[in-house]
Short mmCIF file of C-alpha atoms in Angstrom, two decimals:
data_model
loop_
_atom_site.label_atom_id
_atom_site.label_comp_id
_atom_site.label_asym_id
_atom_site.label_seq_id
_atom_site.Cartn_x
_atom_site.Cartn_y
_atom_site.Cartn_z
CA UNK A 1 108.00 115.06 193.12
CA UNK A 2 106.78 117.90 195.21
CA UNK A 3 103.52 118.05 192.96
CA UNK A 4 102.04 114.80 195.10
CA UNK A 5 101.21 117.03 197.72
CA UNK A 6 99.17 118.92 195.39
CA UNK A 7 95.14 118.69 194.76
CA UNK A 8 94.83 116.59 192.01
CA UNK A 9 93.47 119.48 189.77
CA UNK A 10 97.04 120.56 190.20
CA UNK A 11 98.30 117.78 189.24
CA UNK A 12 96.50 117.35 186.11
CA UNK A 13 98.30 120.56 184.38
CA UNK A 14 101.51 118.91 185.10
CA UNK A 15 101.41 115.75 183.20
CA UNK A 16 103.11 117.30 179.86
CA UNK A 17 105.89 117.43 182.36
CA UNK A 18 105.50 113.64 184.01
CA UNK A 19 105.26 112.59 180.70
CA UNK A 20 109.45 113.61 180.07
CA UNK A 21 110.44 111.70 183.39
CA UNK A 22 113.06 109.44 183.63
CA UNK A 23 112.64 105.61 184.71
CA UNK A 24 113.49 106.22 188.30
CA UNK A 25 111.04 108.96 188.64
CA UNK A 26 108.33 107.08 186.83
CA UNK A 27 109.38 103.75 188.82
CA UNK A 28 108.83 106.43 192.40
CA UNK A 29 106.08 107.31 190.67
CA UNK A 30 104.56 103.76 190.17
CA UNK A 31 105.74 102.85 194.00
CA UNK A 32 103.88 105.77 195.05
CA UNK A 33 100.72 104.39 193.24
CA UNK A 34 100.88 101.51 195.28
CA UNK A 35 101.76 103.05 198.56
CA UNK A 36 98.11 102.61 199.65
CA UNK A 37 98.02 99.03 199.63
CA UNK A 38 101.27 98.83 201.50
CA UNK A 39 100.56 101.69 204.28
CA UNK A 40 96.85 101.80 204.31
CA UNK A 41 95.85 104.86 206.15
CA UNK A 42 99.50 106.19 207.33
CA UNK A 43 101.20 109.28 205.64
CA UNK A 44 98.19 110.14 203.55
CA UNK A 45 99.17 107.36 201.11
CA UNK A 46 95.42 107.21 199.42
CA UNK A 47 95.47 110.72 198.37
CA UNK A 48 98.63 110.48 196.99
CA UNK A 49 98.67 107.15 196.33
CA UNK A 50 95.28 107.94 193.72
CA UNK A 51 97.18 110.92 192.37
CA UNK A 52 100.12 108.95 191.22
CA UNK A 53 97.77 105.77 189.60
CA UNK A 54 95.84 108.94 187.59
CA UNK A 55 99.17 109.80 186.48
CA UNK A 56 100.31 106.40 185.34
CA UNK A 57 96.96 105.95 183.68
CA UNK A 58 97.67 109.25 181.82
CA UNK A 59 101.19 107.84 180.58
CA UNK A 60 99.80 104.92 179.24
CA UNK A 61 96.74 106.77 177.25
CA UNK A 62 99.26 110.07 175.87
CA UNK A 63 102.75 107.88 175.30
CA UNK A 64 102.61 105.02 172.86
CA UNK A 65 106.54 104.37 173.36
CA UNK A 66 108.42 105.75 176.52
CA UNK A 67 112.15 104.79 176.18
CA UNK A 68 113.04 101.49 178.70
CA UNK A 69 109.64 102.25 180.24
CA UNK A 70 106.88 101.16 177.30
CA UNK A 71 108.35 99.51 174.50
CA UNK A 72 106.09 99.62 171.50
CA UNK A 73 103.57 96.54 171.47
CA UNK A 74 104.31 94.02 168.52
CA UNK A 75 102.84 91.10 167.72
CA UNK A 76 103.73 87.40 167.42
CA UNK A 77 105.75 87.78 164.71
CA UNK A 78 107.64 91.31 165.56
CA UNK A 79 105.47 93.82 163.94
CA UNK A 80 104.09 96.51 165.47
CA UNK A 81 100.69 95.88 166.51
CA UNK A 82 97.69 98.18 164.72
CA UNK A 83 97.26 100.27 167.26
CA UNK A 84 100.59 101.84 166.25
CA UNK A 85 99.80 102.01 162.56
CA UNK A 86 96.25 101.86 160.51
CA UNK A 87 96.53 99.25 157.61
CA UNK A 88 94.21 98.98 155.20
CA UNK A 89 92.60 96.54 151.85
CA UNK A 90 94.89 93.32 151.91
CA UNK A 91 97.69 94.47 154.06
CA UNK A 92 94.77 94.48 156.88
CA UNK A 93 92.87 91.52 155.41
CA UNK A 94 96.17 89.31 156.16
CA UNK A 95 96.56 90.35 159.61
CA UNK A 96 93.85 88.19 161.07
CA UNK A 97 90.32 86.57 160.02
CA UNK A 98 88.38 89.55 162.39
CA UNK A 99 90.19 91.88 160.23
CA UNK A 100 89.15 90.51 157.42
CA UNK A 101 85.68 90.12 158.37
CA UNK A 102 85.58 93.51 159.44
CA UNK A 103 86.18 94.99 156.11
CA UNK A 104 82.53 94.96 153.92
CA UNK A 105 85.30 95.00 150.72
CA UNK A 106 87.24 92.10 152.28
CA UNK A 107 84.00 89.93 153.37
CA UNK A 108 83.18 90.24 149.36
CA UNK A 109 86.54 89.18 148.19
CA UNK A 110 86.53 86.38 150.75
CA UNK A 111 82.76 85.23 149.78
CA UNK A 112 84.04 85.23 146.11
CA UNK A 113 86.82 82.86 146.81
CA UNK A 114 84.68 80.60 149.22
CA UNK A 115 82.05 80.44 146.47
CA UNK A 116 84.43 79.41 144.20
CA UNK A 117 85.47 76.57 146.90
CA UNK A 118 81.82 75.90 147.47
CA UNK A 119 81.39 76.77 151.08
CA UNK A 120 80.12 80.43 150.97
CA UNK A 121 77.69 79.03 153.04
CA UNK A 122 80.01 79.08 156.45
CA UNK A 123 80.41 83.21 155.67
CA UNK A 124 76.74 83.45 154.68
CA UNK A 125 75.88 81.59 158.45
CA UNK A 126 78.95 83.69 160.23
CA UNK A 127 77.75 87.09 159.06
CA UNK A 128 73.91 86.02 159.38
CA UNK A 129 74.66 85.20 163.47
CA UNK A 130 76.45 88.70 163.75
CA UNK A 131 73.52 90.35 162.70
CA UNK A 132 71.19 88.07 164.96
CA UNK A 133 72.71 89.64 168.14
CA UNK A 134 71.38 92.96 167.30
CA UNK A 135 67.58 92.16 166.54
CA UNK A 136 65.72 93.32 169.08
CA UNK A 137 62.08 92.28 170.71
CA UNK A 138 61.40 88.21 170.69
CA UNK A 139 59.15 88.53 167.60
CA UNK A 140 61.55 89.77 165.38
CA UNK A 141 64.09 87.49 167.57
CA UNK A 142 62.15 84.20 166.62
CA UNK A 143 61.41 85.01 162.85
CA UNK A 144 65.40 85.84 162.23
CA UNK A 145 66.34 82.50 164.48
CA UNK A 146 64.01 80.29 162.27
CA UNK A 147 65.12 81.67 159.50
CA UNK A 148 68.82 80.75 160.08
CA UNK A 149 67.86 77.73 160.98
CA UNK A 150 65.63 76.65 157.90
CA UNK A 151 68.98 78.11 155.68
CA UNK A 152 71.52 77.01 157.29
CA UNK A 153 70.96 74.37 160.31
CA UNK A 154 67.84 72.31 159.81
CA UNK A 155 68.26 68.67 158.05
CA UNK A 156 66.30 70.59 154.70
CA UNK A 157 68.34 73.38 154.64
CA UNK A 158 69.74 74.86 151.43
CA UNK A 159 72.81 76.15 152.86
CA UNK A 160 73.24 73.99 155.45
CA UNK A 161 76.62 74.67 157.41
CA UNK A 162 78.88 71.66 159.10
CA UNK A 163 78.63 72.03 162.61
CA UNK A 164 78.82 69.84 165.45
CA UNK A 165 75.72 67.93 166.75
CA UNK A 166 74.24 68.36 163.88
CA UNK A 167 71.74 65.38 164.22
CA UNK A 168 70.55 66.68 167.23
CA UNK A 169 69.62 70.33 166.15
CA UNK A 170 65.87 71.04 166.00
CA UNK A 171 63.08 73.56 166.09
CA UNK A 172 62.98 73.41 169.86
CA UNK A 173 65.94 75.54 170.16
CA UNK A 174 63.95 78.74 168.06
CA UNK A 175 61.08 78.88 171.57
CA UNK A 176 63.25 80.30 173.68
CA UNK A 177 65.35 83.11 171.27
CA UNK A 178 68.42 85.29 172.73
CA UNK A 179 71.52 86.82 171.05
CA UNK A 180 74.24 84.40 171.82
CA UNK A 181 71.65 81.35 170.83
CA UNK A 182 73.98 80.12 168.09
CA UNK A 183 77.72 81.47 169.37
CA UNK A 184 78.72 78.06 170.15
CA UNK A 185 77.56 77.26 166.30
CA UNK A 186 79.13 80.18 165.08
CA UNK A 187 82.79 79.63 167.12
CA UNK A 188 83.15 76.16 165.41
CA UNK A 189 82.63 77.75 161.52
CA UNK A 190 84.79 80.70 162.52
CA UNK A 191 87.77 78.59 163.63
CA UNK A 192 86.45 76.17 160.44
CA UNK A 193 87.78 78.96 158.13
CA UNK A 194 89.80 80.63 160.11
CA UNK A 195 92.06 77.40 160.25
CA UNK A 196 91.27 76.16 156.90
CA UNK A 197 89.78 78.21 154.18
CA UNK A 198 90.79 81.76 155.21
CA UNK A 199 94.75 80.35 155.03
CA UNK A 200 94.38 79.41 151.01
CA UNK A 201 92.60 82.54 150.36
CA UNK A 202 95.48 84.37 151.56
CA UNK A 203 97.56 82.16 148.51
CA UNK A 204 94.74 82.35 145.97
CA UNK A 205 94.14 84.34 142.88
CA UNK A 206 91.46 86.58 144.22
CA UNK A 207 93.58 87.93 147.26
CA UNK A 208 96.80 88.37 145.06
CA UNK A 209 95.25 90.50 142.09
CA UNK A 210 93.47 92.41 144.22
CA UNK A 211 96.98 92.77 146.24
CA UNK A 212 98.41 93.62 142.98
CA UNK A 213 95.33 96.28 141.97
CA UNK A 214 96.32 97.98 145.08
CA UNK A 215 99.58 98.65 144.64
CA UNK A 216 99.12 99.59 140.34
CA UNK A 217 96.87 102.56 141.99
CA UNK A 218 99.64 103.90 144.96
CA UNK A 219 102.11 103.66 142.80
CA UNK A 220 100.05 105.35 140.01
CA UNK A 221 100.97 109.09 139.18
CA UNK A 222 97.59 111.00 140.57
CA UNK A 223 98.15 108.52 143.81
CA UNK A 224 101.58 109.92 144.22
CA UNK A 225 100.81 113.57 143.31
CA UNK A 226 97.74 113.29 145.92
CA UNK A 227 100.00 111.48 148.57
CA UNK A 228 102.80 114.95 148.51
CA UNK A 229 99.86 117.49 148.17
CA UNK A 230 98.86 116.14 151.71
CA UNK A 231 102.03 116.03 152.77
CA UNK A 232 102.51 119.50 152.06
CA UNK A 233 99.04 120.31 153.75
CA UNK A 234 100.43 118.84 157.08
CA UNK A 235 103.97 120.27 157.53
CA UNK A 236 102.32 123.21 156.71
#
């Protein structure tokens, strides 16, 4: 622990060390940390005290899983979370609606199921709002707010989306444009198929064969033969 009385560029070349400490020396470390809230200004606690939080900041970012220290993150249901593995088409898509909606492939599989359930419209007004927040200048503001409201809020509208207070919507809320004017709208249709549709589409045909499609092509021979030449590549 002598390296605390070190300048902190000193410190910085040891971390590939800190980073094969045991739990009492990472617990010291961790008191040590917050030394400066408990002794302010005795024993040159902040200097050290700033040191040791770098450090711990440093664990966290460079070690996913320290033994007893940081178990690996899972999620509700005992998997480990993404940020310990990259998942990808369906296996992604069933994680969570966001996912899903991330994915330009998944928000076409998921507008093909909803159009066969007759509300593509919620999708149409969820991705429409995304791309609202990133018009800039209140001209262009105003002309993309009226038009999501003529499509998809207004009493005449030809894709006109279930939302509460829907009576009371009208062109008075397009004079005064900004990005978040419709995230209260755009909250209730999320949780409306993230609660509802986004659930069946997990069961339905269109989400299964493509399931199935997926796994036909990594189980296929060329996927196989490509999946050991980059294996080779890397333990090379």
């Amino acid at each position: 622990m002598a390296w605390f009385f070190r300048p902190l560029a000193a410190v910085c070349t040891e971390l590939p060390v800190c980073l094969q400490w045991s739990e009492v020396e990472l617990l010291a470390c961790l008191l040590m940390a917050c030394a400066p809230a408990v002794f302010p200004g005795r024993f040159g606690c902040e200097r050290r005290g700033s040191q040791a939080l770098y450090v711990w900041f440093r664990v966290f970012q460079t070690s996913s899983n320290i033994p007893g220290v940081f178990p690996k993150i899972n999620d509700s249901e005992g998997h480990p979370s993404s940020s310990h593995q990259t998942l990808k088409g369906t296996s992604k898509w069933a994680t969570s609606l966001e996912n899903l909606l991330e994915d330009p492939e998944g928000v076409k599989r998921f507008r093909e199921f909803l159009k066969k359930e007759f509300s593509e419209e919620n999708v149409l007004f969820w991705l429409a709002c995304e791309e609202f927040k990133k018009t800039q200048g209140k001209k262009q503001m105003q002309e993309k707010a009226k038009e999501i409201y003529m499509t998809f809020l207004s009493s005449k509208a030809s894709s006109q989306v279930n939302v509460e207070g829907q009576s009371r919507l009208n062109e008075t809320i397009l004079e005064t444009p900004h990005p978040l004017m419709f995230q209260k709208l755009q909250d209730q249709i999320f949780n409306l198929m993230k609660y509802d549709s986004y659930s069946r589409f997990l069961k339905s045909d269109v989400f299964l064969n493509h399931k199935k499609s997926e796994e036909q092509e990594e189980n296929s021979p060329e996927a196989q033969t490509a999946a050991k030449r980059a294996s080779r590549i890397y333990n090379t």
